[in-house]
Amino acid sequence: MIRIEGRDKVTGRATYAAEYPVKRLAYCYPVQAEIAHGRVAGIDTTTALAMPGVLTVLSCMEPPELSPEADPELALFQRREVAYRGQFVAAVVADSYDNARAAAGAVRVAYEPASHDVRLRADHPGLYKPEKVNPDLPTDTEKGQVAAGLAAAEVTVEATYTTPATHNNPMEPHATVALWSGAGDLTLFDASQGVTYARNIVAQALGLRPERVRVVSRHVGGGFGSKGTPRPNAVLAALAARAAGRPVKVALTRHQMYDVTGYRTPTIQRIRLGADAEGRITALEHEVAEQSSTLVEFAEQTASPTRIMYATPSLRTAHRLVRLDVATPSWMRAPGECPGMFALESAMDELAVAAGLDPVELRVRNDPDAEPASGLPFSSRNLVACLREGARRFGWQDRDPAPGARRDGRRLVGTGVASSTYPARRLPSQASASIENGGYVVRIAAADIGTGARTALTRIAATALDVDPDLVRIELGDSDLPHASLAGGSMGTASWGTAVTLACQDLLRDGKHGFADTTEILRTLPNLARHAFGAQFAEVRVDADTGEVRISRMLGVFAAGHIVDATLARSQFIGGMIMGIGMALMEQTVTDLEFGGFTNRDLAQYHVPVNADIERIDAVWLDEEDDELNPMGAKGIGEIGIVGTAAAVANAVYHATGRRIRDLPITPAKLLL
Ligand code: MOS
């Protein structure tokens, strides 16, 4: 289908959070901590308050009323302690954005700095074992004896892989417009991946009953996880509007987003792999060190994909976390799987080289019958079919395995492969369906974050009702609608689609109105390993003189259940793969060791792939029948495209040059060293 809101978006009629026309709107601009750790000694607002248009100043010197239950990242101005550089310590409200910004620059903050620690290292004495890892997975798993498996192995690989901090960079910056009614009800126009969840969290922070808060987010210009949880801008807008007695907008700059809207933790990952003479894995171990803030424990599930990928008698995964004077890391497209599979799939390539085996064949040979760590049967698993189909389409059979064997003028040419995977989960959601004015209206507090959710749900509803999609209208992005899970974890279509299908079936029974709540159904699902799989193939050309890497071809083959809509799915897969190319070659946020925070905080210095970086790229999928998923038979597709991409590129760079780069991104400097 063609995206339903596409015309509205390209003609500028689609309204994003910062764009809602609101009367008597005031503007709020934050003041950010200039130290990484310590305490605010005092704040002088005299000059700022005397500046044109200034209405009020909020700061930690006079903490605004918030609930003690507020998430520490959202508990604005409650304490004078500074947890990281860039944290909001004050904010100015004024009659215009420019006046607010100018006055924010005139707020004088005095600090009592303390020494800070912002550097993740594998031997950090503060590393500890968190209770669980995101979203709710065991921190460690252990099966068999890794030491024994390694001792019995014919070939072993032991290597450390590192990935840097990276940022989401959605096209639409985070923004919130807040309005309080006379009765004390709050409405937020917010850039959010889930309005029901955002409403609950903001209400909790403000100490309000959830019914008193409404969050509206009809169009969202990308999120990738950074808008999955309410950000300080949402609470700041609410506090500022309450203090100023009029509606307030907080529109973050790109610089501010780097500080307060989350990022992917850097990781240090050690893999130990052993295999017998035929390449059958005898031992696999994946240990991860990563960081969180002193405010909130966020532990990325980086080793989690290693629990499900390959058959092995001994398997150990472990996560360790250290709390640093940094902002809290959070979700970024395929948290866990994305950095974890860079390490595992690089190590598998190293094992293939060490064992003298084709890397596709090595993966095929180690495909498990059941999920390795849990022993659960798979609802469906078609990794081997993806690898085989990809190898066929990509022309893999002609590959000379010797590194550095192909040259095209100055450029060394190589190809690489990696597997990808992502869980197929669902969360409870509600939906309603009714007949109005001769058409069908389906209501659900889902989020369309640019994925095409509105369009996919229209198609799902039309299928359930057996009517033309033109007769169906979806209303989403408003917490007053039936409650829904967030657009995250590649769960949107599966979670909302189930509720929409059931609501439509209920409507067909009732004749006028239908409603569904999937909470109970999800409680009784059989315990199976449900995952999507894929295979990524990359061809790179590495300039032997400059070290520049160009990706001349990239192919992804995916098995993700039933694909609801081909046009939308292709965009998701290719978008994920392009983001993976960014991860492989350019994306990194550099921690400022001297002052805390990040040194590069905009798109001039944080590089993402643009059209000129992408040559031939394609994504295809295999038809996969899986009755153990949901009424659509669909697995999620929002994140799997990024998983494995960076490893495929790194493996291709090795094949082109003979250089194994285990530290992302693969910059020219690393290749020329
Ligand atoms: Mo995605 S990182 O679950 O929004």
XYZ file of C-alpha atoms and ligand atoms in Angstrom:
677
model
C 0.000 0.000 0.000
C 0.941 3.613 -0.454
C 1.427 5.336 2.881
C -1.916 6.832 3.881
C -0.430 10.008 5.370
C 2.290 10.305 2.718
C 0.702 13.246 0.914
C 0.104 15.084 4.205
C 3.742 14.599 5.117
C 5.303 15.768 1.882
C 2.971 18.765 1.660
C 3.678 19.778 5.252
C 0.109 19.242 6.457
C 0.966 16.437 8.883
C 1.310 17.998 12.329
C 4.271 17.002 14.493
C 4.544 17.674 18.224
C 6.228 21.086 17.950
C 3.766 22.294 15.328
C 0.394 22.308 17.079
C -1.104 25.792 16.908
C -1.763 26.836 20.499
C -2.875 30.267 21.695
C -0.743 32.217 24.207
C 2.086 29.754 23.740
C 5.245 30.398 25.749
C 8.628 28.789 25.198
C 11.010 27.059 27.520
C 14.751 26.661 27.027
C 16.853 24.491 29.355
C 20.114 25.362 31.103
C 22.444 22.370 31.122
C 25.051 21.270 33.629
C 28.584 22.206 32.684
C 30.171 19.630 34.960
C 29.983 15.842 34.760
C 29.682 15.244 38.494
C 29.216 17.387 41.559
C 26.675 19.801 42.905
C 25.025 23.058 42.002
C 26.260 25.601 44.574
C 23.963 28.389 43.515
C 22.043 29.870 40.610
C 21.811 33.591 39.915
C 18.753 34.378 37.823
C 18.726 38.166 38.364
C 19.988 39.081 34.904
C 17.884 36.453 33.146
C 14.670 37.502 34.878
C 15.181 41.123 33.786
C 15.560 40.210 30.118
C 12.837 40.894 27.525
C 9.854 38.557 27.529
C 11.039 36.363 30.408
C 8.154 34.911 32.417
C 9.875 32.702 34.955
C 12.910 30.576 35.684
C 12.765 27.031 37.010
C 15.756 25.567 38.785
C 17.002 23.109 41.343
C 17.374 25.994 43.821
C 13.577 25.984 44.194
C 12.528 22.460 43.281
C 9.136 22.370 41.539
C 6.676 19.870 42.965
C 7.078 16.418 41.490
C 6.262 12.951 42.730
C 9.018 11.093 44.609
C 8.073 8.225 42.264
C 9.357 10.119 39.216
C 11.937 8.315 37.111
C 15.286 9.891 38.130
C 15.939 11.092 34.551
C 12.548 12.851 34.628
C 12.775 14.197 38.188
C 13.797 17.635 36.951
C 15.355 20.130 39.373
C 14.624 17.949 42.410
C 18.219 17.651 43.568
C 21.269 19.859 43.350
C 23.535 16.906 42.556
C 24.730 16.700 38.954
C 24.819 13.191 37.502
C 26.196 13.988 34.054
C 27.275 16.867 31.895
C 24.303 18.219 29.966
C 21.723 17.334 32.623
C 19.049 20.010 32.956
C 19.679 22.148 36.062
C 17.411 25.100 35.226
C 15.149 26.428 32.465
C 13.835 29.782 31.339
C 10.256 30.372 30.213
C 9.676 33.376 27.947
C 7.238 34.727 25.395
C 9.392 33.645 22.456
C 11.918 30.937 21.741
C 14.662 33.480 21.100
C 13.974 35.331 24.342
C 13.990 32.087 26.311
C 17.255 30.996 24.750
C 18.933 34.362 25.290
C 17.888 34.447 28.937
C 18.972 30.834 29.473
C 22.424 31.977 28.413
C 22.310 34.651 31.127
C 21.478 32.258 33.996
C 24.604 32.013 36.142
C 25.202 28.611 37.696
C 27.931 28.055 40.288
C 29.129 24.492 40.798
C 30.963 22.459 43.393
C 32.585 19.980 41.020
C 33.587 16.489 42.078
C 35.921 14.190 40.194
C 34.164 12.241 37.472
C 34.494 8.895 35.787
C 33.048 8.563 32.299
C 35.227 5.878 30.754
C 34.021 2.313 30.240
C 36.802 -0.240 30.445
C 36.829 -4.020 30.667
C 38.737 -3.994 33.963
C 36.685 -1.285 35.661
C 36.474 -2.132 39.373
C 32.865 -0.915 39.435
C 31.590 -3.597 37.044
C 28.800 -5.613 38.643
C 26.158 -8.127 37.678
C 22.769 -6.427 37.214
C 19.611 -8.267 38.329
C 18.402 -8.611 34.730
C 18.998 -7.110 31.334
C 16.648 -5.252 29.007
C 13.764 -5.843 28.539
C 13.455 -8.514 31.258
C 16.012 -11.172 30.393
C 18.385 -13.144 32.612
C 21.744 -11.445 33.075
C 23.743 -14.637 32.610
C 23.087 -18.072 31.148
C 25.195 -21.191 31.383
C 24.906 -24.620 29.785
C 27.633 -27.280 29.835
C 31.301 -26.491 30.472
C 32.838 -23.859 28.210
C 36.361 -24.665 29.425
C 35.907 -28.336 28.565
C 34.376 -27.471 25.193
C 37.306 -25.221 24.358
C 39.830 -27.831 25.493
C 38.224 -30.411 23.228
C 38.116 -28.048 20.236
C 40.253 -28.421 17.140
C 39.963 -24.721 16.270
C 39.422 -21.826 18.639
C 38.794 -18.116 18.358
C 39.164 -15.737 21.256
C 38.691 -12.066 20.530
C 37.413 -8.804 21.980
C 35.065 -6.624 19.974
C 34.136 -3.083 20.872
C 31.352 -0.798 19.778
C 31.166 2.914 20.612
C 28.302 4.941 22.027
C 25.907 5.814 19.219
C 22.892 8.100 18.959
C 19.496 7.610 17.336
C 19.201 10.903 15.434
C 15.551 10.804 14.378
C 14.769 13.403 11.732
C 12.157 15.055 13.976
C 13.823 16.492 17.087
C 12.177 15.713 20.413
C 9.559 18.284 21.332
C 6.592 18.760 23.638
C 3.782 21.302 23.855
C 2.039 21.250 27.258
C -1.374 22.687 28.164
C -3.064 22.600 31.580
C -6.838 22.969 31.766
C -8.523 25.066 34.437
C -9.435 21.822 36.195
C -5.801 20.747 36.349
C -5.816 18.232 33.510
C -2.707 18.055 31.358
C -2.489 17.635 27.597
C 0.876 16.991 25.966
C 1.595 17.080 22.256
C 4.711 14.981 22.400
C 7.076 13.145 20.066
C 6.368 9.669 21.406
C 6.609 6.043 20.369
C 3.793 5.119 22.703
C 1.173 7.511 24.051
C -0.371 5.130 26.600
C 2.997 4.419 28.165
C 4.067 8.082 27.971
C 0.850 9.145 29.665
C 1.415 6.703 32.523
C 5.040 7.692 33.071
C 4.391 11.448 32.894
C 1.414 11.070 35.254
C 3.609 9.127 37.654
C 6.288 11.841 37.546
C 3.739 14.570 38.236
C 1.870 12.560 40.860
C -1.372 12.642 38.857
C -3.836 9.893 38.137
C -3.225 8.701 34.535
C -6.735 9.795 33.484
C -5.721 13.400 34.159
C -3.044 13.279 31.466
C -3.534 13.024 27.715
C -0.640 12.519 25.322
C -1.144 13.177 21.613
C 1.397 12.065 19.044
C -0.241 11.672 15.657
C 2.886 11.882 13.533
C 6.387 11.061 14.669
C 9.475 11.670 12.568
C 11.459 8.638 13.621
C 12.328 7.394 17.069
C 14.377 4.176 16.910
C 13.931 3.852 20.671
C 14.833 7.417 21.669
C 11.130 8.337 21.867
C 10.143 5.023 23.433
C 10.213 6.501 26.915
C 9.149 10.049 27.801
C 12.156 12.335 27.806
C 12.922 15.340 30.053
C 11.335 17.672 27.465
C 7.898 16.212 28.285
C 8.137 16.820 32.031
C 9.871 20.172 31.515
C 7.031 21.409 29.294
C 4.475 20.337 31.909
C 6.366 22.028 34.768
C 6.995 25.192 32.755
C 3.350 25.467 31.697
C 2.254 25.035 35.304
C 4.706 27.699 36.495
C 3.909 30.184 33.724
C 0.151 29.637 33.829
C 0.002 29.265 30.049
C 0.828 26.663 27.403
C 4.540 26.019 26.890
C 6.604 24.457 24.147
C 9.927 22.721 24.635
C 11.630 21.975 21.323
C 15.033 20.411 21.849
C 17.944 21.313 19.637
C 20.020 18.546 18.104
C 22.771 19.357 20.637
C 20.377 18.966 23.555
C 19.093 15.681 22.141
C 22.574 14.197 22.362
C 22.544 14.855 26.103
C 19.054 13.887 27.243
C 17.304 11.608 24.753
C 19.315 8.425 25.209
C 22.015 6.635 23.252
C 23.339 3.139 22.762
C 25.843 2.150 25.428
C 29.377 1.465 24.282
C 30.185 -2.231 24.617
C 33.276 -4.321 25.222
C 32.561 -7.904 24.224
C 34.750 -10.949 24.600
C 33.886 -14.020 22.553
C 35.418 -17.447 22.928
C 34.500 -20.015 20.297
C 35.681 -23.553 19.784
C 34.869 -26.035 17.016
C 35.816 -29.548 16.009
C 37.605 -30.393 12.765
C 34.290 -30.326 10.846
C 33.464 -26.871 12.164
C 30.852 -28.048 14.690
C 30.851 -25.669 17.627
C 31.933 -27.239 20.920
C 31.998 -24.103 23.063
C 30.636 -20.580 22.850
C 31.047 -17.830 25.391
C 29.983 -14.190 25.141
C 30.860 -11.751 27.938
C 29.840 -8.115 27.770
C 30.838 -4.999 29.692
C 28.701 -1.910 29.282
C 27.696 1.249 31.105
C 24.769 2.953 32.727
C 24.328 6.204 34.632
C 24.351 6.725 38.387
C 20.658 7.651 38.091
C 19.067 4.637 36.425
C 20.186 1.085 35.749
C 19.799 0.332 32.056
C 21.525 -2.902 31.047
C 21.510 -3.662 27.337
C 20.946 -7.350 26.489
C 23.989 -7.499 24.206
C 24.776 -11.212 24.617
C 21.138 -12.270 24.231
C 21.296 -13.257 20.535
C 24.148 -15.648 21.308
C 21.631 -17.647 23.364
C 19.605 -18.500 20.290
C 21.916 -18.635 17.288
C 24.034 -21.786 17.127
C 24.018 -25.359 18.373
C 26.678 -26.036 20.986
C 27.052 -28.354 23.978
C 28.540 -25.567 26.091
C 27.262 -22.029 26.060
C 27.798 -19.141 28.457
C 26.600 -15.552 28.227
C 27.187 -12.813 30.791
C 26.569 -9.088 31.173
C 28.403 -6.725 33.518
C 27.536 -3.093 34.049
C 29.334 -0.094 35.504
C 27.581 3.067 36.685
C 29.422 6.104 35.358
C 28.922 9.866 35.453
C 27.092 9.735 32.148
C 23.530 10.116 30.905
C 21.454 6.951 31.020
C 21.830 4.872 27.868
C 18.608 3.599 26.390
C 17.044 1.850 23.433
C 18.482 2.253 19.987
C 17.231 0.165 17.084
C 17.648 -3.502 18.060
C 19.193 -2.957 21.485
C 21.162 -6.082 22.369
C 20.939 -7.926 19.089
C 22.576 -5.119 17.139
C 25.904 -4.724 18.990
C 25.882 -8.359 20.146
C 25.604 -9.780 16.663
C 28.475 -7.585 15.490
C 30.682 -9.509 17.918
C 29.217 -12.986 17.434
C 29.038 -12.797 13.642
C 32.547 -11.336 13.385
C 33.780 -14.216 15.558
C 31.943 -16.742 13.383
C 33.770 -15.313 10.373
C 37.058 -15.644 12.230
C 36.161 -19.238 13.052
C 35.382 -19.948 9.394
C 38.798 -18.586 8.401
C 40.537 -20.550 11.163
C 38.723 -23.775 10.245
C 39.137 -23.290 6.503
C 35.373 -23.405 6.010
C 33.045 -21.282 3.950
C 31.302 -18.845 6.343
C 27.846 -19.672 4.950
C 28.558 -23.388 5.343
C 29.844 -22.913 8.901
C 26.564 -21.283 9.914
C 24.465 -23.910 8.165
C 26.413 -26.670 9.883
C 25.689 -25.185 13.305
C 21.992 -24.517 12.889
C 20.267 -25.839 16.036
C 17.122 -27.970 16.327
C 15.960 -26.108 19.407
C 16.857 -22.781 21.012
C 20.354 -23.464 22.401
C 20.198 -21.738 25.798
C 16.591 -22.597 26.694
C 15.982 -25.837 24.808
C 12.615 -24.469 23.642
C 11.388 -25.466 20.194
C 11.314 -22.702 17.588
C 7.907 -21.604 16.293
C 9.740 -21.379 12.965
C 13.372 -20.873 12.034
C 14.531 -20.337 8.509
C 18.040 -18.992 8.915
C 19.484 -21.697 6.683
C 17.018 -20.891 3.926
C 17.955 -17.194 4.189
C 21.667 -18.001 3.978
C 21.170 -20.290 0.989
C 18.857 -17.917 -0.847
C 21.169 -14.985 -0.145
C 24.225 -16.909 -1.316
C 22.408 -17.768 -4.545
C 21.231 -14.222 -5.241
C 24.519 -12.636 -4.247
C 26.682 -14.916 -6.381
C 28.502 -16.309 -3.349
C 29.563 -19.533 -5.093
C 32.179 -17.659 -7.158
C 33.922 -16.323 -4.071
C 37.646 -16.938 -3.668
C 38.045 -17.260 0.111
C 41.586 -15.847 0.124
C 41.684 -12.350 1.620
C 43.044 -9.546 -0.553
C 42.659 -11.594 -3.725
C 40.409 -9.251 -5.719
C 41.447 -5.841 -6.891
C 39.739 -3.238 -9.017
C 42.303 -0.510 -9.685
C 43.134 1.126 -6.364
C 40.322 -0.700 -4.645
C 40.495 -3.992 -2.825
C 37.218 -5.861 -3.219
C 35.747 -8.274 -0.701
C 32.484 -9.890 0.301
C 31.142 -10.844 3.698
C 28.159 -12.532 5.257
C 26.503 -12.414 8.659
C 23.326 -13.769 10.193
C 20.674 -11.596 11.758
C 17.945 -12.303 14.259
C 15.338 -10.513 16.320
C 12.680 -11.776 18.752
C 9.016 -11.892 17.682
C 7.202 -10.653 20.761
C 3.815 -9.130 21.552
C 2.445 -6.891 24.280
C -1.161 -6.409 25.404
C -3.209 -3.842 23.487
C -6.797 -2.766 23.095
C -8.663 -1.612 20.000
C -12.172 -0.621 19.054
C -13.916 -0.840 15.688
C -17.184 0.755 14.655
C -19.281 1.593 11.637
C -19.552 5.334 11.126
C -20.987 7.148 8.099
C -20.928 4.029 5.983
C -17.248 3.336 6.685
C -15.241 1.587 9.368
C -13.327 3.444 12.061
C -10.701 1.599 14.070
C -9.299 3.270 17.165
C -6.117 2.332 18.958
C -3.486 4.357 20.827
C -0.762 2.990 18.563
C 2.120 5.086 17.218
C 3.189 5.601 13.634
C 6.816 6.612 14.050
C 7.408 6.739 10.311
C 7.166 2.989 9.897
C 3.806 3.085 8.146
C 1.889 1.651 11.115
C -1.262 3.553 10.139
C -1.143 1.975 6.709
C -0.310 -1.522 7.937
C -3.151 -1.426 10.475
C -5.568 -0.224 7.785
C -4.630 -3.240 5.745
C -4.954 -5.584 8.708
C -8.394 -4.158 9.571
C -9.540 -4.362 5.946
C -8.429 -7.990 5.814
C -10.255 -8.830 9.047
C -13.413 -7.047 7.870
C -13.009 -8.321 4.314
C -13.585 -4.840 2.878
C -11.637 -2.453 0.672
C -8.927 -0.573 2.644
C -10.413 2.713 1.377
C -13.418 2.054 3.632
C -11.259 1.845 6.765
C -9.989 4.786 8.783
C -7.480 4.283 11.599
C -7.257 6.727 14.478
C -4.062 6.422 16.493
C -1.509 8.487 18.415
C -3.793 9.700 21.219
C -3.865 8.273 24.742
C -7.635 8.853 24.915
C -7.973 5.996 22.410
C -8.023 2.326 23.509
C -4.740 1.596 25.285
C -1.897 0.205 23.238
C 1.670 -0.925 23.658
C 4.487 1.194 22.341
C 6.150 1.150 18.951
C 9.229 -0.670 20.144
C 10.932 -4.018 20.135
C 9.526 -4.640 16.642
C 6.264 -5.451 18.441
C 3.927 -2.792 17.045
C 2.285 -4.582 14.148
C 2.073 -7.884 16.027
C 0.640 -6.323 19.206
C -1.742 -3.796 17.675
C -2.631 -5.988 14.701
C -3.884 -8.675 17.065
C -6.129 -6.206 18.902
C -7.339 -4.642 15.650
C -8.139 -8.030 14.120
C -10.060 -9.144 17.201
C -11.921 -5.822 17.458
C -12.927 -6.114 13.799
C -14.121 -9.695 14.345
C -16.106 -8.471 17.341
C -17.654 -5.763 15.161
C -18.681 -8.352 12.568
C -20.434 -10.331 15.334
C -22.078 -7.292 16.894
C -22.943 -5.444 13.697
C -22.244 -1.971 15.126
C -19.348 -1.876 17.523
C -16.375 -4.063 18.363
C -13.751 -4.011 21.087
C -10.807 -6.209 21.997
C -8.234 -6.437 24.758
C -5.454 -8.975 24.195
C -4.157 -9.071 27.782
C -5.687 -12.468 28.604
C -4.827 -14.144 25.296
C -1.167 -13.299 25.689
C -1.076 -14.936 29.123
C -1.900 -18.351 27.737
C 0.404 -18.599 24.723
C 2.471 -21.780 24.418
C 6.079 -21.359 25.476
C 8.068 -21.339 22.238
C 11.157 -19.627 20.897
C 9.782 -17.040 18.496
C 12.372 -15.169 16.451
C 12.826 -13.722 12.987
C 16.029 -14.563 11.161
C 17.948 -13.185 8.254
C 21.190 -13.238 6.328
C 23.120 -10.142 5.301
C 25.600 -10.057 2.433
C 27.924 -7.135 1.707
C 30.441 -6.316 -0.978
C 32.962 -3.600 -0.135
C 35.617 -1.719 -2.051
C 38.446 -0.470 0.109
C 40.716 2.225 -1.289
C 44.200 0.818 -0.696
C 45.698 4.325 -0.466
C 43.136 6.188 1.639
C 41.430 3.392 3.576
C 38.015 4.608 2.452
C 35.407 1.833 2.483
C 32.549 1.956 -0.012
C 29.706 -0.547 0.096
C 29.106 -1.444 -3.517
C 26.438 -4.084 -2.837
C 24.315 -5.086 0.111
C 21.639 -7.771 0.242
C 19.432 -8.813 3.122
C 17.284 -11.948 3.027
C 14.787 -12.268 5.848
C 12.362 -14.835 7.206
C 9.951 -12.880 9.385
C 6.653 -14.662 9.121
C 3.954 -13.215 6.906
C 4.868 -9.812 5.495
C 1.838 -7.560 5.936
C 2.759 -5.073 3.226
C 5.652 -5.386 0.786
C 6.239 -1.658 0.218
C 6.343 -0.815 3.909
C 8.432 -3.880 4.747
C 11.071 -3.104 2.152
C 11.479 0.369 3.669
C 11.923 -1.099 7.144
C 14.492 -3.688 6.064
C 16.488 -1.318 3.883
C 16.280 1.468 6.455
C 17.660 -0.874 9.094
C 20.442 -2.026 6.782
C 21.436 1.560 5.980
C 21.525 2.352 9.686
C 23.741 -0.741 10.044
C 26.080 0.629 7.387
C 26.305 3.786 9.484
C 27.170 1.663 12.499
C 29.820 -0.207 10.512
C 31.583 2.744 8.956
C 30.843 6.077 10.573
C 28.621 6.373 13.611
C 30.225 7.017 16.976
C 29.658 9.479 19.746
C 32.927 10.310 21.418
C 32.914 10.653 25.193
C 34.634 13.772 26.430
C 36.964 12.261 29.009
C 38.077 15.632 30.364
C 34.723 17.333 30.805
C 32.120 14.560 30.508
C 29.311 14.412 27.973
C 30.007 13.915 24.278
C 32.320 15.900 22.030
C 30.303 15.448 18.830
C 26.676 16.429 19.214
C 25.328 17.242 15.771
C 25.088 15.886 12.264
C 28.162 17.820 11.160
C 30.321 15.701 13.433
C 28.226 12.564 13.946
C 28.067 11.052 10.500
C 25.147 8.991 9.251
C 24.925 7.426 5.801
C 23.354 9.590 3.112
C 22.202 8.694 -0.388
C 25.719 9.026 -1.808
C 26.948 6.361 0.630
C 24.484 3.761 -0.613
C 25.005 2.086 -3.969
C 23.157 -1.172 -4.661
C 21.041 -2.281 -1.733
C 18.220 -4.779 -1.711
C 16.080 -6.621 0.793
C 14.003 -9.685 0.028
C 12.135 -12.148 2.186
C 11.037 -15.747 2.225
C 7.423 -16.671 2.717
C 7.203 -18.127 6.158
C 4.147 -19.856 7.589
C 4.005 -19.685 11.364
C 0.732 -20.355 13.187
C 2.272 -19.770 16.602
C 2.602 -15.989 16.337
C -0.580 -13.942 15.986
C -3.612 -13.675 13.670
C -1.479 -12.029 10.966
C 1.257 -14.690 11.177
C 3.738 -11.793 11.280
C 7.051 -11.430 13.076
C 8.434 -7.923 13.662
C 10.521 -6.259 10.973
C 11.472 -2.874 12.428
C 14.825 -3.892 13.830
C 16.150 -7.039 12.194
C 17.467 -5.069 9.207
C 20.184 -3.435 11.295
C 21.218 -6.680 13.028
C 24.179 -8.364 11.375
C 24.806 -5.563 8.895
C 27.915 -4.239 10.635
C 29.404 -7.733 10.912
C 28.709 -8.441 7.222
C 30.571 -5.229 6.346
C 33.456 -5.944 8.743
C 33.746 -9.479 7.370
C 33.793 -8.100 3.819
C 36.518 -5.625 4.828
C 38.554 -8.545 6.174
C 38.030 -10.441 2.930
C 39.063 -7.391 0.887
C 42.121 -6.441 2.927
C 43.094 -9.230 5.291
C 42.586 -6.715 8.110
C 40.245 -7.764 10.924
C 38.742 -4.634 12.482
C 37.130 -5.534 15.795
C 36.427 -1.995 16.899
C 33.593 -0.035 15.284
C 33.310 2.098 13.295
C 35.724 0.937 10.580
C 37.300 4.289 9.814
C 40.072 4.875 7.264
C 42.471 5.577 10.134
C 42.002 2.073 11.554
C 42.646 0.493 8.155
C 45.753 2.573 7.492
C 47.395 1.981 10.876
Mo 13.068 0.176 19.274
S 14.999 0.430 19.943
O 12.568 -1.038 20.380
O 12.234 1.604 19.505
